[in-house]
Short mmCIF file of C-alpha atoms in Angstrom, two decimals:
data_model
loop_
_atom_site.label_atom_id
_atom_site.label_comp_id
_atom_site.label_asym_id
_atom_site.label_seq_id
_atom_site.Cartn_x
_atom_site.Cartn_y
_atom_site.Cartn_z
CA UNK A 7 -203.56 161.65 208.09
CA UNK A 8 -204.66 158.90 205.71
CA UNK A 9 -203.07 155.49 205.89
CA UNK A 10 -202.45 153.77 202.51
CA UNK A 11 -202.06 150.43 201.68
CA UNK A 12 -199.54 149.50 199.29
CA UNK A 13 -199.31 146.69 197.04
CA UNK A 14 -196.21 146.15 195.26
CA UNK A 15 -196.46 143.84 192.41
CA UNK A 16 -193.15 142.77 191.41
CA UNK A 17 -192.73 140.16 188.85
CA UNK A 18 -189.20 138.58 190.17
CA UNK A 19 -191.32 139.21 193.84
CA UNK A 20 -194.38 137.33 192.87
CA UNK A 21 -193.04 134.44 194.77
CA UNK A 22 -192.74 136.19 197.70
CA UNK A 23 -196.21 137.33 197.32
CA UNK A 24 -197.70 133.85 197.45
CA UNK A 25 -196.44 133.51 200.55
CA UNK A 26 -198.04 136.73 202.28
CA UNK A 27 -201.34 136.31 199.62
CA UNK A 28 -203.16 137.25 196.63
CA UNK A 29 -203.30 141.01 195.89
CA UNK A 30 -207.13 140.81 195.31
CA UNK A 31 -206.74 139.15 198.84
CA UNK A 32 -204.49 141.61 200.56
CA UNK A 33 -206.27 144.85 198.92
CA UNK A 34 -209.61 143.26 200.05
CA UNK A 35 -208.04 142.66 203.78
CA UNK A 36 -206.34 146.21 204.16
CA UNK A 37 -209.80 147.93 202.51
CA UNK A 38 -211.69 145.97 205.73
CA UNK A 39 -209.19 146.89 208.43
CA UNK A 40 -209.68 150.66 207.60
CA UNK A 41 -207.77 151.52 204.58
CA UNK A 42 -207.93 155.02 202.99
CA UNK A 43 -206.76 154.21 199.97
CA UNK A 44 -204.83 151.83 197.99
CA UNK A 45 -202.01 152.20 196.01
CA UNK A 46 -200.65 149.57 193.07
CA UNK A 47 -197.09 150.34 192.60
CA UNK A 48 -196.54 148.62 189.13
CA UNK A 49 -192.61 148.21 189.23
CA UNK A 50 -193.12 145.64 186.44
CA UNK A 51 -194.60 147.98 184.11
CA UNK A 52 -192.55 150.65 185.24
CA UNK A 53 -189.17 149.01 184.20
CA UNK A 54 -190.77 147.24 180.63
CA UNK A 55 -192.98 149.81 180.12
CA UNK A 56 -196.23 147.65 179.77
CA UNK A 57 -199.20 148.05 182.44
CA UNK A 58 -200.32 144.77 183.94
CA UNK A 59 -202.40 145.34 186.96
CA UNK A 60 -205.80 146.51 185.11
CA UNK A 61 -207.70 143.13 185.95
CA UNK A 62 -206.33 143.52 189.19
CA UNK A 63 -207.57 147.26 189.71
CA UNK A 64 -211.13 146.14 188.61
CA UNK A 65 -211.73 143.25 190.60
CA UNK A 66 -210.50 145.20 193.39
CA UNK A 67 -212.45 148.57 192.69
CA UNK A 68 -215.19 146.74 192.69
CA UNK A 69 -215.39 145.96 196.43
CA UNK A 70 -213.46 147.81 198.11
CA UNK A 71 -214.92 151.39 197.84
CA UNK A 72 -211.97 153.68 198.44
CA UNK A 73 -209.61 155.33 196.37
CA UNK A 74 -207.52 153.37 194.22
CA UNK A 75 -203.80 154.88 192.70
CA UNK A 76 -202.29 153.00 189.77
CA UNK A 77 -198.27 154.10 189.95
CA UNK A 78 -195.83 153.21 187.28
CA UNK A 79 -195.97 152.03 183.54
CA UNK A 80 -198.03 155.42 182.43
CA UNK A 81 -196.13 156.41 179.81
CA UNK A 82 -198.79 158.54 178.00
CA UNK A 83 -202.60 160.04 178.54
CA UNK A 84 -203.86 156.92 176.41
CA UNK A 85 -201.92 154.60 179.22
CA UNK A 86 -204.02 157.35 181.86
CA UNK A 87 -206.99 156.94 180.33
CA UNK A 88 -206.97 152.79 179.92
CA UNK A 89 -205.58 152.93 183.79
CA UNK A 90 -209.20 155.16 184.90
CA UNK A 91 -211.18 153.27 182.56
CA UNK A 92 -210.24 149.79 184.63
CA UNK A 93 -210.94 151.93 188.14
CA UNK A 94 -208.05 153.51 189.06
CA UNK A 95 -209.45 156.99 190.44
CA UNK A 96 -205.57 158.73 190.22
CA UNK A 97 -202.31 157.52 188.15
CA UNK A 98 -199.22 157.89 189.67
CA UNK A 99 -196.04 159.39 187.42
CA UNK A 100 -192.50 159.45 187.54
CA UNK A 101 -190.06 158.21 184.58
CA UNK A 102 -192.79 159.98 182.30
CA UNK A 103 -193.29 163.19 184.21
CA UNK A 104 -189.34 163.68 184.38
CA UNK A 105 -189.29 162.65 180.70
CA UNK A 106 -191.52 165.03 179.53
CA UNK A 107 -192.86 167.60 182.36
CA UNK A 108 -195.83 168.69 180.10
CA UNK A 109 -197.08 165.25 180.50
CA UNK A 110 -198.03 166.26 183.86
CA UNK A 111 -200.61 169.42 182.77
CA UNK A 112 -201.64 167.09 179.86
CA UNK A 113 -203.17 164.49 182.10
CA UNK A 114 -203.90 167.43 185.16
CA UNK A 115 -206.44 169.28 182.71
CA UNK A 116 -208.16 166.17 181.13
CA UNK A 117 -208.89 164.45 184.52
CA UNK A 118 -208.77 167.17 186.80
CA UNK A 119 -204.97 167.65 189.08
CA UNK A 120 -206.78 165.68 192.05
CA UNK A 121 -205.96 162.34 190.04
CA UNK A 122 -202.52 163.32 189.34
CA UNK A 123 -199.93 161.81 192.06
CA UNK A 124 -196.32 162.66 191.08
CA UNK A 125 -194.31 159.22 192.30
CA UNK A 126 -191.03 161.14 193.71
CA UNK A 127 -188.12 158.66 194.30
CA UNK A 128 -185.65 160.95 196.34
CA UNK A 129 -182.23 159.60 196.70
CA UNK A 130 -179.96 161.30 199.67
CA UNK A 131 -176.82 162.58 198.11
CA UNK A 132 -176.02 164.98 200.54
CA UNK A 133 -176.88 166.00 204.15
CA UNK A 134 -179.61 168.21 203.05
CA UNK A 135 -180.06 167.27 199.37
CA UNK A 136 -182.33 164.47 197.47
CA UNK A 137 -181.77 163.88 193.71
CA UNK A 138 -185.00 162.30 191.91
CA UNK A 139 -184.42 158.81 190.32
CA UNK A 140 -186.49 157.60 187.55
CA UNK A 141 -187.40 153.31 187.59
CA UNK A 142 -187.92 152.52 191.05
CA UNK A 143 -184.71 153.92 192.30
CA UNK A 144 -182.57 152.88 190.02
CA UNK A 145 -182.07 155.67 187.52
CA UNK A 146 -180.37 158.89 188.46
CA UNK A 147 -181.58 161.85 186.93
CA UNK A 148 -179.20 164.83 188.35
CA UNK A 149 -182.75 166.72 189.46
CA UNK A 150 -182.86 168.37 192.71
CA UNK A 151 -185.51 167.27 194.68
CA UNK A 152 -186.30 170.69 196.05
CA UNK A 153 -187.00 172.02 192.43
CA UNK A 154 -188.41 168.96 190.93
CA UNK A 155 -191.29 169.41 194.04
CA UNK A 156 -192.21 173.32 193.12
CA UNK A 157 -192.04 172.19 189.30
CA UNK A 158 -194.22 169.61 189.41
CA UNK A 159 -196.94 171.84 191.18
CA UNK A 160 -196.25 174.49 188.82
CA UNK A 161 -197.56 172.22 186.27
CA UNK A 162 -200.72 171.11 188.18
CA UNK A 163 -199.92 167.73 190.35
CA UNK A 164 -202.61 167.06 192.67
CA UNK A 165 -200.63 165.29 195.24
CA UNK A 166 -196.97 163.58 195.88
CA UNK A 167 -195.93 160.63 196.88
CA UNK A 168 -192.73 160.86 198.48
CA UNK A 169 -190.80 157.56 198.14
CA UNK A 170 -187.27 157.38 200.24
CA UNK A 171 -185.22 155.73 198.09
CA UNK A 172 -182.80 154.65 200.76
CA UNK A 173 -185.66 153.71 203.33
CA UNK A 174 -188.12 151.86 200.79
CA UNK A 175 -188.04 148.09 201.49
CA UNK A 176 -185.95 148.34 204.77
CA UNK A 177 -188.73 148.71 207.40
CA UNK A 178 -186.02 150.98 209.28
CA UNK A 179 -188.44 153.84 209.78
CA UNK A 180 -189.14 157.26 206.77
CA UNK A 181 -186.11 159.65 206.04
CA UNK A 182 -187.82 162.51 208.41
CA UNK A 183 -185.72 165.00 207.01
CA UNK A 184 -186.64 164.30 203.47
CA UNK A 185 -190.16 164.51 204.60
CA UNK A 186 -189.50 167.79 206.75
CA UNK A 187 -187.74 169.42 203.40
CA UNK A 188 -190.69 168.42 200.75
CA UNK A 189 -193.22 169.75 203.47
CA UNK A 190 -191.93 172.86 204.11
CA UNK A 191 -191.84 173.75 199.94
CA UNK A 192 -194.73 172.32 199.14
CA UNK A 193 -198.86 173.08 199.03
CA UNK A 194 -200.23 169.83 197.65
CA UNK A 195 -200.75 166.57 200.07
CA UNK A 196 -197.49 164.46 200.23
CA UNK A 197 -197.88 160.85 201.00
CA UNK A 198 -194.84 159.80 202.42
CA UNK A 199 -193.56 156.23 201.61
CA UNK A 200 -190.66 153.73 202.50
CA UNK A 201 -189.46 152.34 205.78
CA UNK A 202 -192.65 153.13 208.21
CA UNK A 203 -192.25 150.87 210.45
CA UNK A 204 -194.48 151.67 213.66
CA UNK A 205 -197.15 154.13 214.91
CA UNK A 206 -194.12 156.52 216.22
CA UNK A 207 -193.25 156.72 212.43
CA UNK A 208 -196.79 157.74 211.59
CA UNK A 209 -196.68 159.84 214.22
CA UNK A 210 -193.78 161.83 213.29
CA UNK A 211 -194.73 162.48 210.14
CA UNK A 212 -198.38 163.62 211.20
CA UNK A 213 -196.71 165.58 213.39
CA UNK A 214 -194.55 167.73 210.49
CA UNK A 215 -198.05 168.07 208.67
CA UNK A 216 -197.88 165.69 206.10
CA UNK A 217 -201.20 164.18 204.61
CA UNK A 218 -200.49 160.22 204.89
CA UNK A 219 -198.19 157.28 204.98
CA UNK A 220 -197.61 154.79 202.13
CA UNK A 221 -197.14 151.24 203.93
CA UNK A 222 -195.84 148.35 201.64
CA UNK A 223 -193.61 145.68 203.46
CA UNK A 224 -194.49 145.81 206.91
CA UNK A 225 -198.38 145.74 205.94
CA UNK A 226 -197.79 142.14 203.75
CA UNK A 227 -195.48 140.93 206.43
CA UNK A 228 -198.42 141.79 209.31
CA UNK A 229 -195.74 143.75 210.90
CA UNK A 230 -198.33 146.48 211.30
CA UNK A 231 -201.99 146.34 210.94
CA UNK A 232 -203.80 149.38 209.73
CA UNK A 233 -206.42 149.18 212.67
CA UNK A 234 -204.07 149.03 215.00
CA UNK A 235 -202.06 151.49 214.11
CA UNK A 236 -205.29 153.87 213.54
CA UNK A 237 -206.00 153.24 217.12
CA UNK A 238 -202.70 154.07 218.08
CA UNK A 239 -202.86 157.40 216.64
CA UNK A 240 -206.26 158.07 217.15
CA UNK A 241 -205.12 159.21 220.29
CA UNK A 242 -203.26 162.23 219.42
CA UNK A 243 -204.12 162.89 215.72
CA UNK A 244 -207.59 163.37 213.64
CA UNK A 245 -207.95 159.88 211.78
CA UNK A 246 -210.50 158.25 210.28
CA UNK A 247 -211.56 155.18 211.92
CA UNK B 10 -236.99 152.67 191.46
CA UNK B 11 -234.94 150.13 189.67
CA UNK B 12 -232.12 151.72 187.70
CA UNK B 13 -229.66 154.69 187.52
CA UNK B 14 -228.51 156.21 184.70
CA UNK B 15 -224.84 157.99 185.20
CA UNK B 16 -224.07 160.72 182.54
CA UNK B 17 -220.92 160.07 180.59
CA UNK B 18 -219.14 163.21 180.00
CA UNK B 19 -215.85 160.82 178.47
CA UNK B 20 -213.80 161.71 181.60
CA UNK B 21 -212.70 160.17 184.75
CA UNK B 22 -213.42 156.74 186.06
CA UNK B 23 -217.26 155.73 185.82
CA UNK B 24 -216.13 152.04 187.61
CA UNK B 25 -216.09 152.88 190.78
CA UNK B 26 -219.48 154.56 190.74
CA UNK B 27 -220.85 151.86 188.97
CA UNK B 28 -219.80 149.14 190.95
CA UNK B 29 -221.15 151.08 193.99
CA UNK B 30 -224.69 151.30 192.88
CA UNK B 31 -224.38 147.52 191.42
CA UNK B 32 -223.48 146.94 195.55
CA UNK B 33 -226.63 148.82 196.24
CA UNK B 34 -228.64 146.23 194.44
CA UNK B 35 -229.63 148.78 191.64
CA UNK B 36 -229.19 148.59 187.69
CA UNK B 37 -227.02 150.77 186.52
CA UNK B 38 -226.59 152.16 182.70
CA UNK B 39 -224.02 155.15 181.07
CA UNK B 40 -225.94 157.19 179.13
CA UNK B 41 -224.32 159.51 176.40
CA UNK B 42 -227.34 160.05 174.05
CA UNK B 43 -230.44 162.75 174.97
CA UNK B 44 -232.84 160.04 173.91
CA UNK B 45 -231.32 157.15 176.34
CA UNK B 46 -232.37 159.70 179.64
CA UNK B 47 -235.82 160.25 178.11
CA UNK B 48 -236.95 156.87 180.31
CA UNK B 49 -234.35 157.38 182.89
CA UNK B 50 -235.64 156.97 186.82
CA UNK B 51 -232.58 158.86 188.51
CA UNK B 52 -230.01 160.31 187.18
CA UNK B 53 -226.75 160.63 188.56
CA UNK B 54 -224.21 163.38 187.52
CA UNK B 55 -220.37 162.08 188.27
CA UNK B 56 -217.47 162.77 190.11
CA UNK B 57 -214.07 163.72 188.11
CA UNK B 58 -213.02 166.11 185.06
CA UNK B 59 -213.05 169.46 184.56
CA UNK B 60 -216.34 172.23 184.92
CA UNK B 61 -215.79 173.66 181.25
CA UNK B 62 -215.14 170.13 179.39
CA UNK B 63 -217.95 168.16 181.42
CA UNK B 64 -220.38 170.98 180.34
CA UNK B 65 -219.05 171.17 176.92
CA UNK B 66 -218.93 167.84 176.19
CA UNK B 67 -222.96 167.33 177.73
CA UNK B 68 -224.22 170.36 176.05
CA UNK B 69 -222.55 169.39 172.25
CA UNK B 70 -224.58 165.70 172.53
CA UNK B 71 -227.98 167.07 173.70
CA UNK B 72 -228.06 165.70 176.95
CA UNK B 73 -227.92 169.18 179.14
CA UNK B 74 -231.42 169.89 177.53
CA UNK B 75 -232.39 166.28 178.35
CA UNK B 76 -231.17 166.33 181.78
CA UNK B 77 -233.08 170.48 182.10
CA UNK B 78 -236.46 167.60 180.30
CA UNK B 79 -235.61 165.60 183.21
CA UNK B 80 -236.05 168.44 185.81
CA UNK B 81 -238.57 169.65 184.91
CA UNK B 82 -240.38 166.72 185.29
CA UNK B 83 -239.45 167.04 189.01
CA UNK B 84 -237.53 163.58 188.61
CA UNK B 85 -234.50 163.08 190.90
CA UNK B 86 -231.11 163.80 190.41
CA UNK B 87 -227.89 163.20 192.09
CA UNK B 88 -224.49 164.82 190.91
CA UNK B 89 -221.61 163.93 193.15
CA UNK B 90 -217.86 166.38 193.19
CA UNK B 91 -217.85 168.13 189.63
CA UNK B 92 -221.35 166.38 188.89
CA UNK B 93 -222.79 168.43 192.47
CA UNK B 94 -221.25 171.51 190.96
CA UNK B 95 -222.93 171.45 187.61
CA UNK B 96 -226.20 171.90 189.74
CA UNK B 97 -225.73 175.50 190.52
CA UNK B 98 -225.77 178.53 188.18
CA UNK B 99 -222.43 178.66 187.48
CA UNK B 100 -218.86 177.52 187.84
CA UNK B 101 -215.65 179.34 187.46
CA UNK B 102 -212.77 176.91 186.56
CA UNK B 103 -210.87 178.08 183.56
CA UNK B 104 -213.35 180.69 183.34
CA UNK B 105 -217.22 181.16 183.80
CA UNK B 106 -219.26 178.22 182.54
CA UNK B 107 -223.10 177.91 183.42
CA UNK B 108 -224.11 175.55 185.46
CA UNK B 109 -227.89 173.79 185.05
CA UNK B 110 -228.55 176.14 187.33
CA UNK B 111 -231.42 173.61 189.60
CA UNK B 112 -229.99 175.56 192.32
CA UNK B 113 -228.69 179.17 192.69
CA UNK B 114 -225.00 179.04 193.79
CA UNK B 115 -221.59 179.17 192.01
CA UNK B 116 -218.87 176.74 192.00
CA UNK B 117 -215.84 178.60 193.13
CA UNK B 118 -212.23 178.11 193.81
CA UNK B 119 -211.21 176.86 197.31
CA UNK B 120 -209.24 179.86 199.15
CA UNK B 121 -205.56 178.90 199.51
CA UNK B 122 -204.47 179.33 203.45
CA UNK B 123 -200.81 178.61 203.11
CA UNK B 124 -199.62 176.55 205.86
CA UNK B 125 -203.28 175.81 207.31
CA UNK B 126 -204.71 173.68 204.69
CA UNK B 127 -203.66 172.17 200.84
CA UNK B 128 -205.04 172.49 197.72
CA UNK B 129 -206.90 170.33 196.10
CA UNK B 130 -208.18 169.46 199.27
CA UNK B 131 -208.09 165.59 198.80
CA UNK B 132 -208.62 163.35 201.54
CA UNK B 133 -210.76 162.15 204.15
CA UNK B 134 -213.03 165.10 206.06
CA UNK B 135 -216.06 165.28 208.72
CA UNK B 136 -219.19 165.66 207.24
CA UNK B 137 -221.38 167.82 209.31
CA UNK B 138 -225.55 168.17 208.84
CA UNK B 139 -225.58 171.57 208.93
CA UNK B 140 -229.48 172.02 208.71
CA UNK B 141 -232.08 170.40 207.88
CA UNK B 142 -235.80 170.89 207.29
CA UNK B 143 -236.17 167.60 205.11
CA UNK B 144 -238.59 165.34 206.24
CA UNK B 145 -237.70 162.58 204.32
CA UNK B 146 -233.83 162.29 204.67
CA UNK B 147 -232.68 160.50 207.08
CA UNK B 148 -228.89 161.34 207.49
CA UNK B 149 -228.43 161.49 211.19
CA UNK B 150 -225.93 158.54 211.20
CA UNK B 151 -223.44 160.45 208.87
CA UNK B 152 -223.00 163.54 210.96
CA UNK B 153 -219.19 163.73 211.94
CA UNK B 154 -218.38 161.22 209.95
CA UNK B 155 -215.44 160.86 207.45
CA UNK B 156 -216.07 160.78 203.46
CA UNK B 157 -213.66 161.07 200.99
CA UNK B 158 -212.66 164.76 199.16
CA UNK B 159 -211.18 165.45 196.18
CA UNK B 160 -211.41 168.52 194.55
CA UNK B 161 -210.37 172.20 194.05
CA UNK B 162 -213.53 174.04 193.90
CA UNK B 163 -216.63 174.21 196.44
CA UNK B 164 -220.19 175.81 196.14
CA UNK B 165 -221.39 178.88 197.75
CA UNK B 166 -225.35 178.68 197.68
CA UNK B 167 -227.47 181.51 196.91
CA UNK B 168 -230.64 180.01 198.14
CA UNK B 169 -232.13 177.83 200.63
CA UNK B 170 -232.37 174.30 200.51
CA UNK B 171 -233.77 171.74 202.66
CA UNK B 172 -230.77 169.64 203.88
CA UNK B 173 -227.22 171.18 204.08
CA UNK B 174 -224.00 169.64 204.67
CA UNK B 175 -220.74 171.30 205.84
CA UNK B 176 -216.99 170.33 205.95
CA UNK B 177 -213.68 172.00 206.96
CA UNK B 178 -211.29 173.21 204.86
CA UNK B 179 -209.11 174.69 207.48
CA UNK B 180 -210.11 177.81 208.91
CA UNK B 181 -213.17 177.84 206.64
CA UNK B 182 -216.54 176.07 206.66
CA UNK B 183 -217.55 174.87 203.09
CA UNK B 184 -220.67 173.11 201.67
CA UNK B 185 -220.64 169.30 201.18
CA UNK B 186 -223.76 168.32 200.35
CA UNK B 187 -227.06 169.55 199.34
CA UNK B 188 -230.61 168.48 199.04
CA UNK B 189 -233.93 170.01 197.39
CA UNK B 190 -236.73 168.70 196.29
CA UNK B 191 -235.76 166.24 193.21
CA UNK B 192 -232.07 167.13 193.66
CA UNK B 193 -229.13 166.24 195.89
CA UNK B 194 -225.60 167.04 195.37
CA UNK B 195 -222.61 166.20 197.44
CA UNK B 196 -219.03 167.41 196.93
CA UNK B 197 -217.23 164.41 198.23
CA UNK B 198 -217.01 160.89 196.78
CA UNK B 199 -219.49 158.22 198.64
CA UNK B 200 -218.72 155.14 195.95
CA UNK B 201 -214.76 155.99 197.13
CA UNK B 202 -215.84 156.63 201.19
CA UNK B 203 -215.81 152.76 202.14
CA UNK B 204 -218.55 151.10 202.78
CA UNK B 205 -220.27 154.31 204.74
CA UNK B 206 -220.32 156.24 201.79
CA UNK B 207 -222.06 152.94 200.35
CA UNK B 208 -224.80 153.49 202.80
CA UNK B 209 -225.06 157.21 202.45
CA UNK B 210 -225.88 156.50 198.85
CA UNK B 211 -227.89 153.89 199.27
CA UNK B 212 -229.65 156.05 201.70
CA UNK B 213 -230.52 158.98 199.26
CA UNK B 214 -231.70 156.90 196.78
CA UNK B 215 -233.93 155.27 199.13
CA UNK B 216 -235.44 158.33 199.80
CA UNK B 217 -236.00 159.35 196.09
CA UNK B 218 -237.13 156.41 195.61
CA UNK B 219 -239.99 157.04 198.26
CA UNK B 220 -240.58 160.98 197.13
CA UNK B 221 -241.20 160.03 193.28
#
């Protein structure tokens, strides 16, 4: 189970991102309290199309010395390429993958599928149906979740991230059964992201064999701290401390 | 020893492995030309892309017979994920490619056990020393400890070296590292394993730097 720190750069939120700290701050802080990874969800870039977080990736790749994920505003391999080139070790895809699902073997057999994350926002629209939505949740797409999962591994995804698009932002704990349905179709590592909110959360999801959690909010707002909740866990799962 | 010099093979992300051996307190230059490795110290074989372009795209410029110059000189070098599996003899993604062949082994597909364990098999994993006969390297610090994976293929070694390391990949038990003589490979990522995986690197150059 890795434990991923999120950083959600959001122009309109940038405000609210003084207040909590820099991201060269926060990445630096989360690397140091046991980190496996880093992810920079560029919503920014993902709604105007234009990548801003390359400074940002370099400064931080260069010390702290685990994986970093660049998600949103890769519209294309040269977008890919620019985004490694800065130090991102894996992109993360959505509005471009569902645009154009070839995208996905395009970038899987120039960089290898290990640094290709398919971003899946799943909206519930039914009791035991998701539909993927494109732009950080706010674009339907009429996709099943379900077949947009064995799709994308068709076509050589490394890993998912599984974003609840009701859950993300609320801190009210993952959609379990979202995570429980992706699992049980799927045989790449899924992250699982939106609304962890304690170790019990991390818990559950170790516990339906997922690979790791995606922790945003409740990391900036010190709600949880990634030693901690390693700790925590250490307990009753294999974890890296 | 003063400087490495990484092989570009115009794929993947060469900043993170830079930046690590900058951390290290070594130089660091990306070489793409046969004549640039002619005075190279160490070279270091990187981490991401594919078996079949990497080679191709080495072998077109000149630098696989610079690199085979630079073995046979008995000088060290370090290849790290795709970069340990060019080592060996040969390598079977997207078909069979040869390898430099430094070390008899082939670089093979990880076996899928559905339900047990995912493919690629990316993430953090034990390290184990499996064996080892070296007296130089000094790795006893890293044994059970976690490094980061990424990749779809492993190495099955056909001969014997003088420091092995293992890993799980569910039920089975694959390589992770290896070390012989003038070369050392490792299948995981120690510029993306924190600042262990730092120290791990540092430590193998250290001890090249001692040997040659």
């Amino acid at each position: 189970m890795d434990i991923k720190g999120s950083n959600v750069i959001k122009g309109i939120q940038m405000d609210g991102l003084r207040v909590v700290g820099d991201p060269q701050d926060l990445s630096n802080k989360y690397f140091e309290d046991g980190a496996d990874e880093i992810l920079f969800i560029d919503i920014v870039a993902s709604l105007y199309g234009t990548a801003t977080i390359h400074e940002l990736v370099s400064k931080v790749a260069s010390s702290a010395f685990i994986p970093l994920t660049v998600v949103g505003g890769i519209r294309n391999i040269h977008d890919a390429r620019k985004a490694i080139s800065f130090g991102a070790d894996k992109i993360g895809i959505n509005t471009a993958a569902v645009k154009d699902p070839k995208f996905i073997r395009e970038i899987a057999e120039t960089f290898g599928s290990q640094a290709v994350v398919i971003n899946i926002e799943a909206k519930m629209t039914g009791l035991d149906s998701w539909e993927v939505y494109t732009e950080s949740g706010r674009q339907r797409t009429g996709i099943a979740v379900t077949d947009w999962v064995k799709k994308v591994q068709d076509l050589g995804a490394g890993e998912i991230l599984l974003t609840s698009v009701d859950r993300d932002g609320t801190g009210k704990g993952p959609d379990l059964d979202l995570a429980q349905k992706v699992q049980s179709i799927c045989s790449i590592p899924v992250i699982v992201s939106g609304g962890i909110n304690s170790t019990d959360d991390c818990s559950a999801i170790a516990a339906l064999g997922l690979d790791g959690v995606a922790i945003g909010r409740n990391l900036h707002n010190n709600q949880l701290q990634i030693s901690r909740l390693k700790q925590e866990l250490l307990q009753s799962h294999e974890i890296r401390i | 020893m003063k400087k490495v010099s990484i092989i570009d093979y115009q794929v993947g992300n060469l900043f993170s492995v830079t930046s690590a051996i900058q951390k290290i307190g070594l130089a660091v230059e990306v070489v793409q030309k046969p004549e640039d490795i002619k005075k190279s110290e160490l070279i270091l074989l990187p981490g991401v892309g594919d078996f079949s372009f990497a080679s191709e795209v080495i072998k077109k410029n000149g630098i696989w017979d610079a690199v085979r110059q630079h073995n046979f000189l008995e000088r060290p070098i370090v290849g790290i994920c795709l970069g340990m599996q060019l080592l060996v003899t040969e390598g079977f993604e997207n078909g069979r490619h040869e390898g430099f062949d430094f070390i008899k082994g082939a670089s093979v597909a990880l076996t899928p056990q559905p339900g047990i364990s995912k493919i690629p098999r990316i993430g953090w994993h034990k390290v184990f020393i499996e064996s080892d006969l070296s007296k130089e390297m000094q790795l006893s610090e890293f044994d059970s400890k976690y490094m980061y994976f990424a990749h779809s293929f492993h190495v099955n070694l056909l001969e014997n070296v003088e420091l092995k390391l293992s890993s799980a990949h569910g039920r089975n038990t694959i390589i992770s590292g290896f070390f012989k003589n003038n070369i050392a490979g490792v299948q995981f990522h120690p510029e993306k394993s924190g600042s262990l995986g730092i120290n791990f690197l540092e430590k193998i150059f250290n001890s090249f730097a001692k040997k040659f």
